[in-house]
Every structure is written in structure tokens, then in C-alpha cells.
Coordinates of N, CA and C and ligand atoms in Angstrom, one line a residue:
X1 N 7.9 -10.8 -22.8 CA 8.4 -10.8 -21.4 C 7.4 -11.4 -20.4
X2 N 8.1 -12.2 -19.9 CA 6.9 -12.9 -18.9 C 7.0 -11.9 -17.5
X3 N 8.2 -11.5 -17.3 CA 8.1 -10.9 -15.9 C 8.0 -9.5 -15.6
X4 N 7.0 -9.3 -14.7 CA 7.1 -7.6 -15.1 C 7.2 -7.0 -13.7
X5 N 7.6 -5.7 -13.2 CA 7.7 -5.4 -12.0 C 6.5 -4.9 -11.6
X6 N 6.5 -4.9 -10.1 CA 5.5 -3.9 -9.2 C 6.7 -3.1 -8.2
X7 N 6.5 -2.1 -8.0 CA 6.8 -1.5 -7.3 C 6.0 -1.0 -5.9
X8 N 6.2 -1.7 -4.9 CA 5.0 -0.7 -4.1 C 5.8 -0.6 -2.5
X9 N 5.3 0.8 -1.9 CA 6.0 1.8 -0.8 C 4.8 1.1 0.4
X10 N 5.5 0.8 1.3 CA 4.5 0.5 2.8 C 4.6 0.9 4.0
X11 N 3.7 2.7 3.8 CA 4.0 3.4 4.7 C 2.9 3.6 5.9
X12 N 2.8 4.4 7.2 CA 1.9 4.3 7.8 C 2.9 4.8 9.5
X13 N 2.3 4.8 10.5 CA 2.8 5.1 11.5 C 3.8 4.1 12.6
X14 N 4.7 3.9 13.2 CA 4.6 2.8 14.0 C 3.8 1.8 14.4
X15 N 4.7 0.7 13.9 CA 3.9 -0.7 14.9 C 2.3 -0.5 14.2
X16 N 2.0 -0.2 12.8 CA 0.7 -0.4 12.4 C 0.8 -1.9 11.7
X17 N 2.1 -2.3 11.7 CA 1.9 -3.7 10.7 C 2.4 -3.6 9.7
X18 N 3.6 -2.9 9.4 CA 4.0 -2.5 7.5 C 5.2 -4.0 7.8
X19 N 6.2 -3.9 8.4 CA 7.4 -4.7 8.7 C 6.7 -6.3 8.6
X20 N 5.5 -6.2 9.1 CA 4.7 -8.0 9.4 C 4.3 -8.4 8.4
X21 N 3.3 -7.2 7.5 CA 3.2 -7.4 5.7 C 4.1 -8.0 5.0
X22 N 5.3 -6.9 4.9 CA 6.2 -7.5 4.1 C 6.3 -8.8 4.6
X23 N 7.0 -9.3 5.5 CA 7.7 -10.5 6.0 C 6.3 -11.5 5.4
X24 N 5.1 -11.3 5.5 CA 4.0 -12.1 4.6 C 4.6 -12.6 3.4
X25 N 4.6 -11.0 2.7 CA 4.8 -11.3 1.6 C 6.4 -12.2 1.2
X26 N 7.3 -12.2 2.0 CA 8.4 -12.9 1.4 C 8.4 -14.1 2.0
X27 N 7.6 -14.7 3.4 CA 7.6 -16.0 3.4 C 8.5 -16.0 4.9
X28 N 8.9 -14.7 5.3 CA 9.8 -15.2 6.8 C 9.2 -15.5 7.8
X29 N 10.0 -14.9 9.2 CA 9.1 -14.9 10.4 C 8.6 -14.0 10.7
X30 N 8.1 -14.0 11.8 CA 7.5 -12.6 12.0 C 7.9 -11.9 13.5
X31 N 9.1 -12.6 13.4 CA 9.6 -11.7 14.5 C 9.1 -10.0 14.9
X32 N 9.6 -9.7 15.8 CA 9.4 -8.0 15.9 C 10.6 -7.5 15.8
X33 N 10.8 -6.5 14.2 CA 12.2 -5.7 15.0 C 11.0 -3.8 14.3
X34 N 12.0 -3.1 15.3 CA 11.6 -2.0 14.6 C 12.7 -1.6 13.2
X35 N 11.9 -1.0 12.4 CA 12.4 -0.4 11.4 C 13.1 0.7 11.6
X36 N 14.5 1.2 11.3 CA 15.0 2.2 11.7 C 14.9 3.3 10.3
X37 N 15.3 2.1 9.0 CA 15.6 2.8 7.8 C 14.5 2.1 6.5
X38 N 14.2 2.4 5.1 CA 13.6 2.1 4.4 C 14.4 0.6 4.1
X39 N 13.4 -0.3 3.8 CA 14.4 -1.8 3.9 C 13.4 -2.4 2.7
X40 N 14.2 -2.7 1.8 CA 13.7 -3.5 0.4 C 13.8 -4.7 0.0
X41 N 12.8 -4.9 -0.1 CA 12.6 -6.6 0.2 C 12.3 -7.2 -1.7
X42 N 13.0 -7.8 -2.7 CA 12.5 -8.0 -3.5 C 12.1 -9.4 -3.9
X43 N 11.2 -9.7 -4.5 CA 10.5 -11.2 -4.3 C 9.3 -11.5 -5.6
X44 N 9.7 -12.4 -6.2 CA 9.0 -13.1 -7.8 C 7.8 -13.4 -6.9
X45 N 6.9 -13.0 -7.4 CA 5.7 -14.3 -6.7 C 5.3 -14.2 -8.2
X46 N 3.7 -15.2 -7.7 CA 3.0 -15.7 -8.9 C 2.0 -15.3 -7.9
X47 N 0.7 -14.4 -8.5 CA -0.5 -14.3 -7.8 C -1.4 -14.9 -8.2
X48 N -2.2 -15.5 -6.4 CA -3.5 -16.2 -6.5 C -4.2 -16.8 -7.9
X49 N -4.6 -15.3 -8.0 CA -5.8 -15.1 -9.3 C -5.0 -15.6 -10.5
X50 N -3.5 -15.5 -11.2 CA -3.4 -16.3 -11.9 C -3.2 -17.6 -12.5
X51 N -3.1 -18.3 -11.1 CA -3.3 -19.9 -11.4 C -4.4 -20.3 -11.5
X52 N -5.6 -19.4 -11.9 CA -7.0 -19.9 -12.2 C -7.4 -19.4 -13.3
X53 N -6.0 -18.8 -13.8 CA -6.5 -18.5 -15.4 C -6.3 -19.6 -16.2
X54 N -7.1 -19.6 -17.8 CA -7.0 -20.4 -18.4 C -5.2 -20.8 -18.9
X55 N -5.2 -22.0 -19.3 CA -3.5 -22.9 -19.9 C -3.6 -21.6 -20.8
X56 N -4.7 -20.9 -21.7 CA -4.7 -20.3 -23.0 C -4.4 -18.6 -22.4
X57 N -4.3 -18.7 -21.2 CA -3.6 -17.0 -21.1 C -2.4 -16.8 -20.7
X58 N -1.9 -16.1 -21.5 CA 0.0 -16.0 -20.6 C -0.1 -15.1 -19.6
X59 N -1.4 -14.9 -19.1 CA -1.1 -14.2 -17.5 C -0.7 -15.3 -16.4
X60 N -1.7 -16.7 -16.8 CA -1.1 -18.0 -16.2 C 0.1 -17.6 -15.8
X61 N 1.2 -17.9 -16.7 CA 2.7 -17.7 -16.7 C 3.6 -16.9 -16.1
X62 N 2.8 -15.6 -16.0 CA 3.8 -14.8 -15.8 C 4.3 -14.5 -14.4
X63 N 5.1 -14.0 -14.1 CA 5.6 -13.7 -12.6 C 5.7 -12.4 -12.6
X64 N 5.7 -11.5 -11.1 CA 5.7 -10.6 -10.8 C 6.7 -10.4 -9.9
X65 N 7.7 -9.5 -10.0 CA 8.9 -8.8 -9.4 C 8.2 -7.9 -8.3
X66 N 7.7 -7.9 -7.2 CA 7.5 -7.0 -6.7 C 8.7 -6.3 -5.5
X67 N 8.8 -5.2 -5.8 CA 9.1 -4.4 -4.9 C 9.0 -4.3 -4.0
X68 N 9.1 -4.7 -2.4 CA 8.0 -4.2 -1.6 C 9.6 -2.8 -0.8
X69 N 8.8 -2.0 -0.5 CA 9.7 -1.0 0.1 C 8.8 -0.5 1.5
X70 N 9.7 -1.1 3.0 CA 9.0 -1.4 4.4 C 9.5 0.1 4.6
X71 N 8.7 1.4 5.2 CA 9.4 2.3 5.8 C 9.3 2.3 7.2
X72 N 10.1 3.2 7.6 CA 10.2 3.4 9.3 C 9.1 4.7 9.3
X73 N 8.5 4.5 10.7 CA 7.1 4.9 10.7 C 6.8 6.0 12.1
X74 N 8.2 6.3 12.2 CA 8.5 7.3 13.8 C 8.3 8.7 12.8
X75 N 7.6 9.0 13.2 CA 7.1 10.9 12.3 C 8.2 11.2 12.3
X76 N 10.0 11.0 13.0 CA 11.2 12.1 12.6 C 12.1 11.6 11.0
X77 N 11.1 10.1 11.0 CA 11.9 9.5 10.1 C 10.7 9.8 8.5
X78 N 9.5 10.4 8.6 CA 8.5 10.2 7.6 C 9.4 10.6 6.0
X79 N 10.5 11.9 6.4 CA 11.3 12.1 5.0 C 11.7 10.6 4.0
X80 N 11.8 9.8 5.1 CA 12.0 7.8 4.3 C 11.3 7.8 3.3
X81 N 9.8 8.4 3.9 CA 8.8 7.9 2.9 C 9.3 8.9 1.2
X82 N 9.7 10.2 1.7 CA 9.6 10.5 0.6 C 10.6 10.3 -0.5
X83 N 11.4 9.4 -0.1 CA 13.0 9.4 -0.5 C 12.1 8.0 -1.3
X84 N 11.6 7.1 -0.6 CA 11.1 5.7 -0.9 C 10.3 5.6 -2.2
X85 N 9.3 7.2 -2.1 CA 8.6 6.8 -3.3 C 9.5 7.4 -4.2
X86 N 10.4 8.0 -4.3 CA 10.9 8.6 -5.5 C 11.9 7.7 -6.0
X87 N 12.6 7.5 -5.2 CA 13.9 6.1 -5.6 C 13.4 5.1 -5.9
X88 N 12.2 4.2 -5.9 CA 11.8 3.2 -6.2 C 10.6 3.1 -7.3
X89 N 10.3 4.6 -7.7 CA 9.4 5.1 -8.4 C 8.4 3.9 -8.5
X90 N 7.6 4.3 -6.8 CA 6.4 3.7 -6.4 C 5.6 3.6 -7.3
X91 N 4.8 2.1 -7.6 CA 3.4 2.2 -8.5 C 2.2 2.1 -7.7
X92 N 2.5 1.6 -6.3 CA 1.7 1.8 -5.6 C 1.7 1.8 -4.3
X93 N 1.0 2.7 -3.5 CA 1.2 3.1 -2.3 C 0.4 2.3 -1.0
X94 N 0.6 1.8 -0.2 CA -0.1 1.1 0.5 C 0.1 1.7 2.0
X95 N -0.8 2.5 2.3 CA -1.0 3.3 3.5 C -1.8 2.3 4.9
X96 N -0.6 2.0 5.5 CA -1.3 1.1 6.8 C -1.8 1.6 8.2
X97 N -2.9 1.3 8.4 CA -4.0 2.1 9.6 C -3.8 1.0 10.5
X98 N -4.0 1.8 11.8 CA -4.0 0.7 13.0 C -5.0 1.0 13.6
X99 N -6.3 0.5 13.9 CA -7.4 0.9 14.5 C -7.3 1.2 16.1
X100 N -6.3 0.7 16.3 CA -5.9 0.5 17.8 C -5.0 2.4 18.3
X101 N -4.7 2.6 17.3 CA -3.9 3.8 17.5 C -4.7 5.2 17.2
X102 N -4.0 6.5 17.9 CA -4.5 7.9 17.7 C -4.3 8.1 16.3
X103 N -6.3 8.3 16.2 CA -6.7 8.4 14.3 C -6.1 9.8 13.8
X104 N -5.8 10.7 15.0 CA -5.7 12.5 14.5 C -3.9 12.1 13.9
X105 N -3.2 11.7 14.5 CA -1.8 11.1 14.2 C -1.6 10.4 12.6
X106 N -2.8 9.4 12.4 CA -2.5 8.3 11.0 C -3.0 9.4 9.8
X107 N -3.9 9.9 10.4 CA -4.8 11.0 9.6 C -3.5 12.2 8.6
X108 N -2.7 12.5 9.9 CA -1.6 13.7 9.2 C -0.3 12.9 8.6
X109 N -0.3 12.0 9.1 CA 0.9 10.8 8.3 C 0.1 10.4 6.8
X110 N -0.9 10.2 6.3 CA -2.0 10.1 5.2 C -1.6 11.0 4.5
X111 N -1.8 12.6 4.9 CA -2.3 14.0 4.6 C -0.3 13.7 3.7
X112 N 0.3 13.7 4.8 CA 2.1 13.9 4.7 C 1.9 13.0 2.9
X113 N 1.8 11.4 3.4 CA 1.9 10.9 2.2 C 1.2 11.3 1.3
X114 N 0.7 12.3 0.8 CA -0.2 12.7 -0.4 C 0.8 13.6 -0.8
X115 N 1.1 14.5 0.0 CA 2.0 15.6 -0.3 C 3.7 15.3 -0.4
X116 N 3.9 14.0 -0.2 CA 5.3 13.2 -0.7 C 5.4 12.7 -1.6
X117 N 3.7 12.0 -2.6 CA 3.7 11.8 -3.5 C 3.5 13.2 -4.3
X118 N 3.1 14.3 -4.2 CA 2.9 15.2 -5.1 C 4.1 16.2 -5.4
X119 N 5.2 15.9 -4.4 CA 6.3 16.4 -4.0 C 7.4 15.3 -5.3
X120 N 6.8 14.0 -5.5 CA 7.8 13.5 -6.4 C 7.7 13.8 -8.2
X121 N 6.3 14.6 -8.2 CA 6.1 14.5 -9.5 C 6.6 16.0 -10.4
X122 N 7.2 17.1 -9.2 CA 8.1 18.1 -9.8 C 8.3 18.8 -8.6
X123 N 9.4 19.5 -8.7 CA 9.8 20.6 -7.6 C 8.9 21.8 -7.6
X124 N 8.6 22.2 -8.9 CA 7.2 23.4 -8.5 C 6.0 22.9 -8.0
X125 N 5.6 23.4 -7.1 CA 3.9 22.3 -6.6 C 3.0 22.6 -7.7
X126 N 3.1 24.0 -8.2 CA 1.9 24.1 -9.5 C 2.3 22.8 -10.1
X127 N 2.8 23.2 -10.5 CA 3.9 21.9 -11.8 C 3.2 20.6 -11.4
X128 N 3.4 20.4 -9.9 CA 3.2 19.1 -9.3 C 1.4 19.0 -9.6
X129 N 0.9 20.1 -9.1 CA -0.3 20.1 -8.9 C -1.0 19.0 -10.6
X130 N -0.2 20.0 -11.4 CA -0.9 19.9 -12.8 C -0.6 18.1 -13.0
X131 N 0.1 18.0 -12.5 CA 0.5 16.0 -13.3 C 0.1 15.7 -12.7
X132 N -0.3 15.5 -11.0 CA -0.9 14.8 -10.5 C -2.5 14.8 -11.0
X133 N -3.3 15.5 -11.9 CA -4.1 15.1 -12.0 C -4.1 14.0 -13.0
X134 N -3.2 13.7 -14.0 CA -2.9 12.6 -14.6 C -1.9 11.4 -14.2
X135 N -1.7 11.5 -12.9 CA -0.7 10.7 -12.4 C -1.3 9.2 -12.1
X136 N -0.7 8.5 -12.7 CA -0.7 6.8 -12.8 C -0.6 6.2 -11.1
X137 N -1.3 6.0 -10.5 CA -0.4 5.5 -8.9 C -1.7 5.4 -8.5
X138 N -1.7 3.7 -7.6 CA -2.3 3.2 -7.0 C -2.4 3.7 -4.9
X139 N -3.2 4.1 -4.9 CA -3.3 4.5 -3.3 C -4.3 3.5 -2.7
X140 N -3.6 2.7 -1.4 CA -4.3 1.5 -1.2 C -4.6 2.0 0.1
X141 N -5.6 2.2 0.7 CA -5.7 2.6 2.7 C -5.8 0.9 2.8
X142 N -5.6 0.5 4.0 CA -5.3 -1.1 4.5 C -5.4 -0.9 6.2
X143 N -6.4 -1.4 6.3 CA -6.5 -1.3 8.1 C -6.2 -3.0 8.0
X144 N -5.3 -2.1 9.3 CA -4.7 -4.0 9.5 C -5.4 -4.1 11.1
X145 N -4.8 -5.8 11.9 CA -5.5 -5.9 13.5 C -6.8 -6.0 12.9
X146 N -7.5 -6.5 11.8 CA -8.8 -7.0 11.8 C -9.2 -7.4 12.4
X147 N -8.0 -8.5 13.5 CA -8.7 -9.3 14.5 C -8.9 -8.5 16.0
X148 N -8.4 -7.3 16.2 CA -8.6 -7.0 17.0 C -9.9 -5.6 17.0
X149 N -10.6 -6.1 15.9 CA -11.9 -5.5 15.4 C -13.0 -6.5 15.7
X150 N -12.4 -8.0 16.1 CA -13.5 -9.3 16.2 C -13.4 -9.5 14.7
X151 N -12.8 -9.2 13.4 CA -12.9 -9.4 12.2 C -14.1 -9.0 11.7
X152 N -14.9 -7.9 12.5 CA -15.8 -7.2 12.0 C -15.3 -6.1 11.1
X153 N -15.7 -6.7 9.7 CA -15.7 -5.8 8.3 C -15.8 -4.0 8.4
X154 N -17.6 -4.3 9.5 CA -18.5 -3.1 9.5 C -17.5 -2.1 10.3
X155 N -17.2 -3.0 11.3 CA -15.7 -2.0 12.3 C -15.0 -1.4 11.6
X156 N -14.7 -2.3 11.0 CA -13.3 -1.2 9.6 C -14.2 -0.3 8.9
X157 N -15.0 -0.6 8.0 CA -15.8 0.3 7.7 C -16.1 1.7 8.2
X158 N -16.4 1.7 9.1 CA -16.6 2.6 10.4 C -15.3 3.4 11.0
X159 N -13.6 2.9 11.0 CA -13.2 3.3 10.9 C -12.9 4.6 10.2
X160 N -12.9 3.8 8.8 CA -12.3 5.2 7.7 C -13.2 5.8 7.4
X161 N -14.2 5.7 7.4 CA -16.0 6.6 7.4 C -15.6 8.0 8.2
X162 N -15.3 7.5 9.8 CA -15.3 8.6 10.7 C -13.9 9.2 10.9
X163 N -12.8 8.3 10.3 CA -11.5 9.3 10.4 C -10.8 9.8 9.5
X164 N -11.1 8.7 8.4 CA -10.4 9.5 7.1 C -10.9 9.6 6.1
X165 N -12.6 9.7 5.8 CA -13.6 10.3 4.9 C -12.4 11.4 4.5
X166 N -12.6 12.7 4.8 CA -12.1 13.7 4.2 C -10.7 13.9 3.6
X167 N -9.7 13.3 4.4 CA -8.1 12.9 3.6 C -8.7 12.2 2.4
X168 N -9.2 11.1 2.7 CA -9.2 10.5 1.4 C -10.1 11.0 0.4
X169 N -11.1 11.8 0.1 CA -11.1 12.9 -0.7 C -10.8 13.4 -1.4
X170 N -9.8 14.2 -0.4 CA -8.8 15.1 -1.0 C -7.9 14.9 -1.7
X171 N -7.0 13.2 -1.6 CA -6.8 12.4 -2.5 C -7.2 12.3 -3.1
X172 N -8.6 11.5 -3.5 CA -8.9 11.4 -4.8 C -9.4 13.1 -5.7
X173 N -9.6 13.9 -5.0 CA -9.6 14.7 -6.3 C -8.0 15.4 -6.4
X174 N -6.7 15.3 -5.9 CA -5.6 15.7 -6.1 C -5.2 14.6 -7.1
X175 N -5.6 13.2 -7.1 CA -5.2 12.4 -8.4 C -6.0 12.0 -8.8
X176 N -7.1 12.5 -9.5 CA -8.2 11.5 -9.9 C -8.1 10.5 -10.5
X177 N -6.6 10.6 -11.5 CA -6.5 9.4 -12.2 C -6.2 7.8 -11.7
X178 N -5.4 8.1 -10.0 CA -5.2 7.4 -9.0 C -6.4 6.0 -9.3
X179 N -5.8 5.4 -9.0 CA -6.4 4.1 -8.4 C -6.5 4.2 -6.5
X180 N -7.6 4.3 -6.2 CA -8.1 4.3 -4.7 C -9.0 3.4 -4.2
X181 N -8.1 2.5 -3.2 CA -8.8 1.3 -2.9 C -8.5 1.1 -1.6
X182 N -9.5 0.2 -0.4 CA -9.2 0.3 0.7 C -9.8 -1.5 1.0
X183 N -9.1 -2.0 2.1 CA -9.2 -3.2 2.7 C -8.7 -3.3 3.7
X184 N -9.3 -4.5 4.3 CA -9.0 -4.4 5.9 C -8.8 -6.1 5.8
X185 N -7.7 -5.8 7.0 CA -6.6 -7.5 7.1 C -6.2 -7.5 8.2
X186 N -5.8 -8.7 8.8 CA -5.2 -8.6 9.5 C -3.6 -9.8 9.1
X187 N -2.5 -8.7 9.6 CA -1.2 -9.4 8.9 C -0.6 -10.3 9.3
X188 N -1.1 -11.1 10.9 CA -0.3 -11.9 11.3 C -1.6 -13.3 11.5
X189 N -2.9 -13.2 11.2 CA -3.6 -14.2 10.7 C -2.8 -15.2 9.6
X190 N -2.5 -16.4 10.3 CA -1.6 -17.4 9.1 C -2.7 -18.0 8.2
X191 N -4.2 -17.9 8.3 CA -4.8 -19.0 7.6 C -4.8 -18.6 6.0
X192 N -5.3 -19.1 5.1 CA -5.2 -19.0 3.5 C -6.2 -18.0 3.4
X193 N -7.4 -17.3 4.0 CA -8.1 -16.9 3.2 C -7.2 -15.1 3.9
X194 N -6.7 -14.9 4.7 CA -5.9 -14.1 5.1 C -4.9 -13.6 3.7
X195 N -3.9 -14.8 3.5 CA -3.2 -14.5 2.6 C -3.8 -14.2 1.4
X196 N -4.8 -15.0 0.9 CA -5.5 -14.7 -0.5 C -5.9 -13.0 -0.2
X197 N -6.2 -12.8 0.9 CA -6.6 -11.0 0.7 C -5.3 -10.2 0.8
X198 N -4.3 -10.5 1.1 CA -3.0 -10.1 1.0 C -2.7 -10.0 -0.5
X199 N -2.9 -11.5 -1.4 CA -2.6 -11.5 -2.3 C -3.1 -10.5 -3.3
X200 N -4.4 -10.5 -2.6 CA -5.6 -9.9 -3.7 C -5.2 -7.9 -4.0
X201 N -4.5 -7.4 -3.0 CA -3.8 -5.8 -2.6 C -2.8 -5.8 -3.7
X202 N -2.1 -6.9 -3.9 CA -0.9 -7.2 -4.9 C -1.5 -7.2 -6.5
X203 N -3.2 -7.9 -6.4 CA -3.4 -8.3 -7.7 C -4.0 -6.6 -8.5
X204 N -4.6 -6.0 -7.1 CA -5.3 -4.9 -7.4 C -4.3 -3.9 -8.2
X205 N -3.3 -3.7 -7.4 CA -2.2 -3.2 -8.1 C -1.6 -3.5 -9.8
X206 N -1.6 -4.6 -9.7 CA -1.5 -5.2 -10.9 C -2.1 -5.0 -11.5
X207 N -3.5 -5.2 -11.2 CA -4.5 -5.0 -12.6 C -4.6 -3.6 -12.7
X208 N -4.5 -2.3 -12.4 CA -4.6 -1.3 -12.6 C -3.9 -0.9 -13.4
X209 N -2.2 -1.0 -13.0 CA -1.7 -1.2 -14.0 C -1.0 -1.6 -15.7
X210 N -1.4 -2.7 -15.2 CA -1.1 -3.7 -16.5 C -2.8 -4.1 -17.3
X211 N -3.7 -3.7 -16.7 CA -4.8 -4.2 -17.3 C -6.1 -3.4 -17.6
X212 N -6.0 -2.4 -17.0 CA -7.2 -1.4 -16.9 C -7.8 -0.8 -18.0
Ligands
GDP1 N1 -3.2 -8.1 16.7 C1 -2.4 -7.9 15.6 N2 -1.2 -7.5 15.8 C2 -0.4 -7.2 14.7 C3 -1.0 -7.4 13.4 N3 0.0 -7.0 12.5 C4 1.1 -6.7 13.2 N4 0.8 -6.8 14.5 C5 1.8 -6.6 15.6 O1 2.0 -5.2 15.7 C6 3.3 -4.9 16.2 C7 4.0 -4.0 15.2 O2 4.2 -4.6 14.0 P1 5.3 -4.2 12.9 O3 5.1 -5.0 11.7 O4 6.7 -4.2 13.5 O5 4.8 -2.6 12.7 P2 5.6 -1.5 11.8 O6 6.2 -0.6 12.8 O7 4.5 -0.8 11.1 O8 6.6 -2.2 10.9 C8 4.0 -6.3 16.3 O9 4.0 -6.7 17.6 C9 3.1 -7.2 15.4 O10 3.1 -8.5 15.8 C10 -2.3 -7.8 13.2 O11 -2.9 -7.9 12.2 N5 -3.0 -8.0 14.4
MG2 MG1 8.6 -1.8 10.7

């Protein structure tokens, strides 16, 4: 089989940039609308990194079905998220930060999504507790508005240092087996090295997955 899915959920607060990702990732505009409902966008790409494999690897070849699943990011609507990761049975979660916005707010929207993914892995939380420590799923943090950081790295850095050190913690020891990774972008930068870091959130996923 050449083609294999990704599945991934793009959650986070209002107006952090999840709706502007996706539309990245499928090639539209980037109009503004708000998100009312979970909206599924599905799309073949071919990643970056595999057109620099050798003619002699069939990763060359292969294509990737990704999923992308945009939610609505108003706290009355956060239940989306949890309806999103379960119906699309998320492989990876991509939690979007806005540096621009109140960190105590993205912080409990975080805390929520940990407990929506432990919420999908059984209705008893022991139960839940126990599988999530072997639970397969990629957890991405993504500060987006890089540029309204100056595209200072150390800025982002600094960010999740001082606001969500301890969430994200508590994540990694609720899934240790989790894949936890963080990057900072900005989604409406059109130039290529932009996109290649876009691409590269897609590849991480991938390789965790399919190659680890
Ligand atoms: N400066 C800046 N603005 C952005 C960036 N990404 C998105 N936006 C803007 O943030 C607003 C909200 O974006 P949207 O994708 O609708 O957010 P959503 O509610 O998370 O889906 C829009 O006006 C976007 O143009 C970015 O990287 N930098
Ligand atoms: Mg949106």
C-alpha cells in the first residue's frame, strides 16, 4: 500500500490560527471565517522530506491521506474537541497557542484537551488512566504569530517555559508513551521555509507513527 492515513485534531482557543493552518495545509485562501462546528478537511499530500529520499525507498512514493480535523475554539463549543478526537480516532493532536492571548485561558483549554483525550480511551477514568500510559498519540504544542514574536525562536521558548511548563508535564507523565513535541510558526507567513515547517509537524507525526 502506498497510501496510508494520518489522522490529526487542530485544537486550541479562538482566533489562535487552527482554521489558517488547515487552509495551509489544503492550498486555499485564507480568508477569515470563524469556525462554528468541527470541519474536515481531507487532502493526499506528499511530504517535504520524502522527495529527498532515495529512487530506492518506497517512502519516495508514498502519499499521505491526512485528516486534518479544524475545531471551533469558543470554550461553549470545547465538547467538538472531544467528539473530534474520538470520531476521527486522532493520531495526532496539534494544540495551537497564541502568544498574543490570555496564557491562564490556553493553559485550561490544554489541561481540557488532555482530559478529552483520556476521556476517549474508556468511560472508566481508572480504565482510562491505565491505557493511556500505553497510548500511541502524538501531542504537538505549536505557537503560532511567530511573527508577531519578531520571529524570535527564544520568545516562543519563553513562552511555554513560563506558561505551560507544568500542563505539559502532566501530559507527558499521563502518556508517556505519547509522542511530545512543540514548534513555533507562524501560519499566514507564505514564504517556503514557513511551509517546510508546517510540513515538517505533518512529517513528525508520521514518523512516530509509521517509523519509530
Ligand atoms: N499575525 C498573525 N496572524 C495570524 C496568524 N495565523 C492566523 N492569524 C490571524 O488570526 C486570526 C484568527 O485566525 P483563525 O485561523 O480564524 O483562528 P481560529 O479561530 O483558531 O481558527 C485571523 O485574522 C488570521 O489571519 C499568524 O501566524 N500571524
Ligand atoms: Mg477556526
Amino acid at each position: 500500500m502506498l497510501t496510508r492515513d494520518l489522522s490529526v485534531t487542530i485544537v486550541g482557543t479562538t482566533g489562535v490560527g487552527k482554521t489558517t493552518l488547515v487552509k495551509r495545509i489544503e492550498g486555499g485562501d485564507l480568508e477569515t471565517t470563524t469556525t462554528i462546528d468541527i470541519e474536515v478537511t481531507n487532502k493526499k499530500i506528499k511530504l517535504l522530506s520524502q522527495s529527498a529520499r532515495s529512487s530506492f525507498s518506497i517512502e519516495k512514493y508514498r502519499t499521505y491521506k491526512v485528516t486534518a480535523v479544524d475545531c471551533p475554539g469558543d470554550i461553549s463549543r470545547y465538547p467538538r474537541w472531544f467528539s473530534a478526537l474520538k470520531k476521527y480516532r486522532t493520531q495526532g493532536i496539534i494544540f495551537m497557542i497564541d502568544p498574543t492571548q490570555d496564557f491562564r485561558i490556553q493553559k485550561d483549554a490544554l489541561i481540557q484537551t488532555s482530559n478529552y483525550l483520556l476521556m476517549t480511551l474508556d468511560r472508566d477514568v481508572q480504565e482510562a488512566e491505565r491505557k493511556a500510559l500505553k497510548a500511541k498519540v502524538v501531542i504537538f504544542l505549536l505557537v503560532n504569530k511567530l511573527d508577531l514574536l519578531d520571529y524570535n525562536q527564544q520568545r516562543a521558548d519563553k513562552v511555554i517555559a513560563e506558561n505551560f511548563t507544568e500542563t505539559w508535564d502532566g501530559l507527558k507523565r499521563r502518556f508517556p508513551q505519547g509522542g511530545h513535541f512543540w514548534e513555533a510558526i507562524s501560519a499566514i507567513d507564505p514564504t517556503t521555509e514557513a511551509y517546510e515547517k508546517i510540513d515538517g509537524i505533518f512529517e513528525t507525526i508520521r514518523w512516530y507513527f509509521y517509523e519509530k
